[in-house]
Structures are given as C-alpha cells and as structure tokens.
Coordinates of C-alpha atoms in Angstrom, one line a residue:
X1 CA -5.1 -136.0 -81.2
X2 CA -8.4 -134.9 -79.8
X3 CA -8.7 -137.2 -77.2
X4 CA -4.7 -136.6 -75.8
X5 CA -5.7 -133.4 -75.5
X6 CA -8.8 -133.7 -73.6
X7 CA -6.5 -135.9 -71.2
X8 CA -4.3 -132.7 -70.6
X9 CA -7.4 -130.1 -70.3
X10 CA -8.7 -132.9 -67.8
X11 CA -5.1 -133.1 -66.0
X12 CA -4.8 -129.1 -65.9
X13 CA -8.4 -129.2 -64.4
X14 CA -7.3 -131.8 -61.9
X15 CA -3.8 -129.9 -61.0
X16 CA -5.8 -126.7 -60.3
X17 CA -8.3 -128.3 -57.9
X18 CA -5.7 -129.7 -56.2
X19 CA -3.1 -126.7 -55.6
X20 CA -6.5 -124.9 -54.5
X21 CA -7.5 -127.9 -52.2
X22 CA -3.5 -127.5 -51.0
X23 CA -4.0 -123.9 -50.4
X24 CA -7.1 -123.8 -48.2
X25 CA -5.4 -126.4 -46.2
X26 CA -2.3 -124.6 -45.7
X27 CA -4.8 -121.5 -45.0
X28 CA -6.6 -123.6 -42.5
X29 CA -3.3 -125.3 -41.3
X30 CA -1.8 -121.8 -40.5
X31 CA -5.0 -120.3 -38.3
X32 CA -4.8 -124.0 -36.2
X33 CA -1.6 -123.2 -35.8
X34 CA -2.0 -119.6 -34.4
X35 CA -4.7 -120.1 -32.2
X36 CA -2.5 -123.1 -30.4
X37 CA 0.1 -120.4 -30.1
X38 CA -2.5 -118.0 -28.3
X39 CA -4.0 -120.9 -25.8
X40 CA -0.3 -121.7 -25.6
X41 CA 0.4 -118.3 -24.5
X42 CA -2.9 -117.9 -22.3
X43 CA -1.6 -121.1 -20.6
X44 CA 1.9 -119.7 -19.6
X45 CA 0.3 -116.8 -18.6
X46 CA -2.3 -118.8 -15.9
X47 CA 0.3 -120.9 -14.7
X48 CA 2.6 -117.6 -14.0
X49 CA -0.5 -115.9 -12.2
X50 CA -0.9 -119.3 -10.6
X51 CA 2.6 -119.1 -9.2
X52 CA 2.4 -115.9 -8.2
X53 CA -1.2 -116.6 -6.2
X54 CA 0.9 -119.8 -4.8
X55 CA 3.8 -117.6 -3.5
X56 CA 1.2 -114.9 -1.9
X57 CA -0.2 -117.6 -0.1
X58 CA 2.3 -119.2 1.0
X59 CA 3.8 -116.1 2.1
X60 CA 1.0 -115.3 4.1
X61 CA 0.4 -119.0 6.2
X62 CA 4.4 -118.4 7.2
X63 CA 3.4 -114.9 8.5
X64 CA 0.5 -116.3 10.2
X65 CA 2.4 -119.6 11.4
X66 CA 4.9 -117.1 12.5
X67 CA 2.5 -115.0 14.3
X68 CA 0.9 -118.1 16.2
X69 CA 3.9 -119.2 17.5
X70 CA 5.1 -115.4 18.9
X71 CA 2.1 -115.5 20.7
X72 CA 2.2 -119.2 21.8
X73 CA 5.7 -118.1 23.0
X74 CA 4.8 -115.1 24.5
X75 CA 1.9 -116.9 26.1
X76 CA 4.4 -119.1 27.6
X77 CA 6.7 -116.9 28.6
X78 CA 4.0 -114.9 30.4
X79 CA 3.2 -118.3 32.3
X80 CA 6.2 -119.5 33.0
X81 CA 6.9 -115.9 34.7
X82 CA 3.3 -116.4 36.3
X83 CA 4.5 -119.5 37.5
X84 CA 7.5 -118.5 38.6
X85 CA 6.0 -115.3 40.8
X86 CA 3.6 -118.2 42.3
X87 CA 6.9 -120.1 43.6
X88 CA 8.9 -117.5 44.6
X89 CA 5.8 -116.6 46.9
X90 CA 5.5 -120.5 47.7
X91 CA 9.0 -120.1 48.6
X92 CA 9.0 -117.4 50.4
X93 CA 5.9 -118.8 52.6
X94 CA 7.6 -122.0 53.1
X95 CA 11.1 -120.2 54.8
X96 CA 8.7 -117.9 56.6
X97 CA 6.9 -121.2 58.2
X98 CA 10.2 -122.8 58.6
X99 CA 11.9 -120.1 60.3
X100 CA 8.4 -119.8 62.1
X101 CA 8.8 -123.2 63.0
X102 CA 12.7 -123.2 64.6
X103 CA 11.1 -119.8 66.8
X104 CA 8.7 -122.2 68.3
X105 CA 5.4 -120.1 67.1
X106 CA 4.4 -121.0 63.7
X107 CA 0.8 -122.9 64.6
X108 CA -1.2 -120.5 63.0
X109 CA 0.6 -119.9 59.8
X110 CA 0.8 -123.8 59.4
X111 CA -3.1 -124.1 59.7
X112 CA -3.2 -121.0 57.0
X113 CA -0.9 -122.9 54.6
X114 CA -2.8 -125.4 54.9
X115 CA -5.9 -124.7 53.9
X116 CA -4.3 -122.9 51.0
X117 CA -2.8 -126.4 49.6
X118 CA -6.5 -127.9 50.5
X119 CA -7.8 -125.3 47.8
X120 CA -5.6 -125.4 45.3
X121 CA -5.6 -129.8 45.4
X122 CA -8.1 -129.6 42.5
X123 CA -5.7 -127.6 40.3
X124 CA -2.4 -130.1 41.1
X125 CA -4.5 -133.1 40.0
X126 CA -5.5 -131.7 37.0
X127 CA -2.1 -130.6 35.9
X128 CA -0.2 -132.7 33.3
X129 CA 3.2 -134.7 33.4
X130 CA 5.1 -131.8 31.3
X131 CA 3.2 -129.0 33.3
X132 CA 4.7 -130.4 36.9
X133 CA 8.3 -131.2 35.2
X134 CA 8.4 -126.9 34.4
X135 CA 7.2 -126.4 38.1
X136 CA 9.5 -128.6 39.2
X137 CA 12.3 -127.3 37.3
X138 CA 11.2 -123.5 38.4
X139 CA 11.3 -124.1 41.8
X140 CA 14.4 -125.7 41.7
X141 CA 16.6 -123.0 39.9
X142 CA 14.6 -121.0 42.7
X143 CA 15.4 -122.8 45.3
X144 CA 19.3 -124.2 44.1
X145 CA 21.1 -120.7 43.3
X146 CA 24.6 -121.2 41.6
X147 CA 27.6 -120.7 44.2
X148 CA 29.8 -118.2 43.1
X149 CA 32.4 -120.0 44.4
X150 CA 35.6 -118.0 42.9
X151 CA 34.0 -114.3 44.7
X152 CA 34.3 -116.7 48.1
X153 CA 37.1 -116.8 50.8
X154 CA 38.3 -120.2 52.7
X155 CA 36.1 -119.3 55.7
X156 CA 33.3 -118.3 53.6
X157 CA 33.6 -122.1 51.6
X158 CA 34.2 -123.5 54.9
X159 CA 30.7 -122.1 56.2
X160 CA 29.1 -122.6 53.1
X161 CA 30.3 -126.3 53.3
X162 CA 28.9 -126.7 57.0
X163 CA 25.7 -125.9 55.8
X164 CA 25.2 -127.7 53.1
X165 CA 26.0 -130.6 55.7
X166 CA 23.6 -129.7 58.4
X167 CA 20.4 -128.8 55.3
X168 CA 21.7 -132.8 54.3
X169 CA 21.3 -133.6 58.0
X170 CA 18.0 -132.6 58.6
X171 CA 16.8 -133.8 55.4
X172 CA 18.1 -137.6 56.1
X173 CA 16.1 -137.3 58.8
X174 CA 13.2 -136.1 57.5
X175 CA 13.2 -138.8 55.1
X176 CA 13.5 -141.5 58.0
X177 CA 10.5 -140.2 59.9
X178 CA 8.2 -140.3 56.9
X179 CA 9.4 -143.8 56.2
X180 CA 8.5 -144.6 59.5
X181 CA 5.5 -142.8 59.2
X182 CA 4.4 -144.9 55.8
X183 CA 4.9 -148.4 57.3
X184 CA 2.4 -147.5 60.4
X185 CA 0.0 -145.9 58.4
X186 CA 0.7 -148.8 56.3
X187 CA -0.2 -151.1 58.9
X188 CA -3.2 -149.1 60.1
X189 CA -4.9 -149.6 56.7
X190 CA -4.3 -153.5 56.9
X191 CA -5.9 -153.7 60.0
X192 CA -9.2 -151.2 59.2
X193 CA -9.7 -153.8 56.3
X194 CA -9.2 -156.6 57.9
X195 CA -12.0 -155.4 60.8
X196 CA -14.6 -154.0 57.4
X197 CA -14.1 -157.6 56.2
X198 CA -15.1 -159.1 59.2
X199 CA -18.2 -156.6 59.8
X200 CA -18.9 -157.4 56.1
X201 CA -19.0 -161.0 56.5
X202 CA -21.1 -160.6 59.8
X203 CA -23.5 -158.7 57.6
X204 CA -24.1 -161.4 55.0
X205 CA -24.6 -163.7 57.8
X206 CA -27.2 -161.8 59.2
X207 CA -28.9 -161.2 55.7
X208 CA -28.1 -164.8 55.0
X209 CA -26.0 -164.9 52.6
X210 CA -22.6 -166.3 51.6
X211 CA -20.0 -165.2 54.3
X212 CA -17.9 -163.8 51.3
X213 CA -20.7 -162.4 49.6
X214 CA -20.3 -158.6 50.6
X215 CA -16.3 -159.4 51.2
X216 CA -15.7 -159.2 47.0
X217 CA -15.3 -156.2 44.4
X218 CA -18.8 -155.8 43.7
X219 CA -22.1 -156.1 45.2
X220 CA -23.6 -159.5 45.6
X221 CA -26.4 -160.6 43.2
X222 CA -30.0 -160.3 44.5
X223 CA -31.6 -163.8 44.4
X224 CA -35.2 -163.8 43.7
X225 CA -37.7 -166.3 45.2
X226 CA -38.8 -167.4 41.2
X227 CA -37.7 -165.9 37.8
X228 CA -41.9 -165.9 37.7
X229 CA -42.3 -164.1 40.9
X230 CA -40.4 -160.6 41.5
X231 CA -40.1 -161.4 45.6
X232 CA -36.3 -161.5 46.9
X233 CA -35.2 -165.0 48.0
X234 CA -35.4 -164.6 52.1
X235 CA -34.0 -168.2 52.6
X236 CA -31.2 -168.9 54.7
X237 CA -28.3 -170.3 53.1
X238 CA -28.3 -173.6 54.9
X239 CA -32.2 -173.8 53.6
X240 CA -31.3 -173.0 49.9
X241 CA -28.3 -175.5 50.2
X242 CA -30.8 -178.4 51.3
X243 CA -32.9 -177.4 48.3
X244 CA -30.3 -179.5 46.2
X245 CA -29.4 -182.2 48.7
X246 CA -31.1 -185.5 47.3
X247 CA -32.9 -185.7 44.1
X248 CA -32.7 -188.1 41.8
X249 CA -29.9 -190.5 43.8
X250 CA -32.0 -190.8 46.7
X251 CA -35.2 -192.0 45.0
X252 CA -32.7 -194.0 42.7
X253 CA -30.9 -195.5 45.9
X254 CA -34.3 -195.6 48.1
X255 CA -35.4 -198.3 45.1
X256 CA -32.8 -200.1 44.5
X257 CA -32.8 -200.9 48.2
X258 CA -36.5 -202.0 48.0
X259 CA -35.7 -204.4 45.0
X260 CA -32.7 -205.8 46.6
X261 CA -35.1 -207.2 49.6
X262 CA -38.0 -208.5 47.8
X263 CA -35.3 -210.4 45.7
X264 CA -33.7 -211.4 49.0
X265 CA -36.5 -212.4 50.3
X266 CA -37.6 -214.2 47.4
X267 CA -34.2 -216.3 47.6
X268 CA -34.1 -216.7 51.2
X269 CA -37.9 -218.9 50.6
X270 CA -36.3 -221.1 48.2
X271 CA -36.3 -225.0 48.7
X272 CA -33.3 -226.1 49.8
X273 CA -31.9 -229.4 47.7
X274 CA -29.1 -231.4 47.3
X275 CA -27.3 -231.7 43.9
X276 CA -28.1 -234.8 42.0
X277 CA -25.2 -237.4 40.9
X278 CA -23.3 -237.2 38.0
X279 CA -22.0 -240.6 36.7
X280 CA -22.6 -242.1 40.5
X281 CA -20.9 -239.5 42.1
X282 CA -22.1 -236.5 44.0
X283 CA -21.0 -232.6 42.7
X284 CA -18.3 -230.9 44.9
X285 CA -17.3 -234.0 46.3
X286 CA -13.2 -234.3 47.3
X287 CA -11.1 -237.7 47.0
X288 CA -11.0 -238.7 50.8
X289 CA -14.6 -237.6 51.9
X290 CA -16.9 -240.0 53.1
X291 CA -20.0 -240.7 51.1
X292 CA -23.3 -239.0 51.7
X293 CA -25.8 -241.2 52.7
X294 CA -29.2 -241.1 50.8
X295 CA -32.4 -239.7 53.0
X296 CA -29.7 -238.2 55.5
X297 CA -30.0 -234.7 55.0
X298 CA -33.2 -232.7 53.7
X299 CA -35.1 -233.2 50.5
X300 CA -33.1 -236.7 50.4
X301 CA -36.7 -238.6 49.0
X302 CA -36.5 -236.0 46.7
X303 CA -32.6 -237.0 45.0
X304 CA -33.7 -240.7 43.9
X305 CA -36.5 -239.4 41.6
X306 CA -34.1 -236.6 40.6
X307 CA -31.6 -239.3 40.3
X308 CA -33.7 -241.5 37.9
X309 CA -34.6 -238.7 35.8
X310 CA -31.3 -238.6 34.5
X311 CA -30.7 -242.0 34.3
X312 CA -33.8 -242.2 32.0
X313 CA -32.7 -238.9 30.0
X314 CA -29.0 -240.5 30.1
X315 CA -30.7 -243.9 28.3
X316 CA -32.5 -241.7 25.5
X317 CA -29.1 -240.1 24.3
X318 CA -27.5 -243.0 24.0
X319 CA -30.0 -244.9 21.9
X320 CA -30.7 -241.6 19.9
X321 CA -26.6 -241.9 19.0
X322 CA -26.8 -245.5 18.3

C-alpha cells in the first residue's frame, strides 16, 4: 500500500510539472504570436507608405515627361515657324530675282544672293536627312498654295490652266539646259584628269620613278639607298632594274659553257679507232657491203693486236667452261 501510493504522489508531482511546463509554453506561445501580428502589421503599413512613395513618384516623372515634351514641342514649333519666316523671305528673294531677271536688270541682286548661299553652305551641309525633308516640305506648302477651284469662274480655270502650262514649259527647259550643262562639265573633268595624269607621269619620269608611280591613290614609297644608310635611292629606274638582271643564271650558264668545251675539247683529241670483230665480222656492218680491208683506214696495225686479244680472252672462257 505504501509504495502504490508513493507512485500516485510521484504521478501528481509529474502532472503538475507538466500542466506548468504546458502553461509557460502557451504563455510564451501567445507573446510569439503577438509580436508576429505587430511586424505583420508594421509590414502592411511599409508596403502602403511604399505604394504611396511609388505613386508620388511616378506622378511626378509623368509631370516632368510631360513638361519635356511641351517644351520640345514648343521648341519645335518655334523652329519650324523660324524656318518657315526664313523661306517665305527665300521665297520672296527668289520671285524678286526672277521677276528682276524677265526686266532685264537683276545683275546685282544675283551677285548678292549669291554670296548669301556661299555663307550659309556650311549650315546646309551640316543639316540632317529629317531636318532638309521639314524644309523641303515648308517651302513646298509655301510655294504650292491649294487652288480654290469651286470660288473660280471658266476664264479664271482657263488662265489658271495656261499657266500652269507655261511654269511646266519653262521648267522642261530648265531641266534640259542643266543636263546639257552636266555632260560638258562632265567631259571637262575627264579631260583635266587625263592631262594631271600625264603631268604626273612626266613627273616620276623626271624623278625616276615608275611612270605610274604618282598616277595611284596614294603617294609613292620613298626608296632608300640601304635599310643601313638613311640616303634616298637616286637611281634611275633602268639602273635599279639592271641591279637584278643576271645573278646566279649567268655565272651558272657562263660555267656550264666553260665545262662543255674543255670536255669538247677533250673528245675532239681522242684517237680515232676502228671497232674490233665480233665472231669474224666487223660491228655495224650490212648484208651487201663489201668487206673492209685490214691496214686500209687509220689505226688498221692497231685492229690485229686488238683482234687477237679477244681471240685469246675468247680461248680462256671456253676452257674455264669445259
């Protein structure tokens, strides 16, 4: 009895550490849990201010985008109106000089306008593709006013019509002349270059050099005397082609030559001899020739030894196969 209830005091002791350890963790269970609610909160709270931060920005590049382009438009606007002015006054020149022109006294306006366009060359070359398209387009809704054609009468259209004919007239005919104008200057520049080359290939003659030295692209090399030396090369080119001419072959040729006679000559003071017989009959000898007599031509006291030689040498075979 004493020791089942020692087991229960033991298990009563057990139970209440237990319900306390359960306690403190539900204690520390609930504070976890309320300060992930308050960083939850805080979070909510950045990303809201965040928004609102994003917005203000935002809101303030599309003002400022805004405001760039009203002033790149105005800008534009101003220039093309600028632009325009400048035509209207171009335009206004040019029927001046033209009508200047038909009266028979426009020479000293012409010079004027001209040294105007001769100041203002610099400015047209620098100008972009898109810049001369607007100018071009300006001075053509300048220059080609819509025809209010329903305000106009049959003899008005009829006029109108006339003139449009003769403006197509004259400009046909303007056309041809600078056509004509382009193939002779055309021609002119073929001929100056073909007279520069020819004074250019005079010069490198005279410097001697190549003909077509001075005739290329770019600038001919300057030869040096030696890679050792720093003189320029004032040879001729004839003198620094026979600088190559020779060599090698020619000492090569010059002695083979000189071998070729000494072996002549060494031939040509040869003996001459006949050719000994070969089974009683003489080499080289046909069916109906006559025979040779012995002693007749040179060196004929020489064949009989010749000839016994190799009647002895003939003896020694045949007893060496017996």
């Amino acid at each position: 009895m004493a020791d089942a209830a020692e087991e229960a005091k033991q298990k009563e002791a057990l139970n209440g550490q237990l319900k306390e350890y359960i306690a403190e963790w539900r204690k520390t269970r609930e504070k976890e849990e309320e300060e992930l609610k308050k960083l939850k909160e805080k979070q909510a709270k950045r990303k809201e201010i965040r928004a609102e931060q994003e917005k203000k920005l935002n809101q303030a590049k599309k003002e400022e985008e805004e405001k760039l382009k009203q002033e790149e438009n105005e800008k534009k606007a101003k220039e093309a109106e600028e632009k325009k002015k400048k035509l209207e006054e171009a335009e206004a020149a040019r029927k001046e000089m033209l009508d200047a022109q038909k009266a028979g006294a426009g020479g000293e306006k012409k010079k004027s306008v001209a040294g105007g366009a001769g100041s203002d060359a610099r400015k047209e070359m620098s100008k972009t593709k898109e810049q001369l398209e607007e100018e071009k387009k300006i001075a053509l809704s300048i220059r080609l006013k819509p025809l209010e054609l329903d305000a106009m009468d049959s003899d008005e259209l009829k006029s109108k019509a006339n003139e449009i004919f003769n403006i197509i007239i004259q400009l046909e005919q303007d056309k041809y002349d600078y056509e004509q104008r382009k193939l002779t200057q055309e021609l002119d520049l073929k001929e100056l270059k073909e007279r520069q080359k020819a004074q250019l290939r005079q010069k490198a003659l005279k410097k001697g050099l190549d003909p077509e030295a001075l005739v290329g692209k770019y600038p001919p090399m300057i030869r040096m005397y030696s890679k050792y030396e720093r003189r320029t090369d004032t040879r001729t080119y004839d003198d620094r082609k026979k600088l190559y001419e020779g060599g090698w072959e020619v000492i090569r040729a010059e002695s083979l030559d000189a071998i070729w006679k000494e072996k002549y000559e060494e031939w040509s003071k040869r003996p001459s001899k006949k050719l000994p017989k070969w089974f009683g009959e003489r080499p080289g000898k046909k069916a109906g020739d006559a025979e040779t007599p012995e002693g007749e031509e040179d060196g004929g006291e020489e064949a009989p030894a010749e000839e016994e030689d190799f009647d002895e040498e003939e003896e020694e075979e045949e007893e060496e196969e017996e």
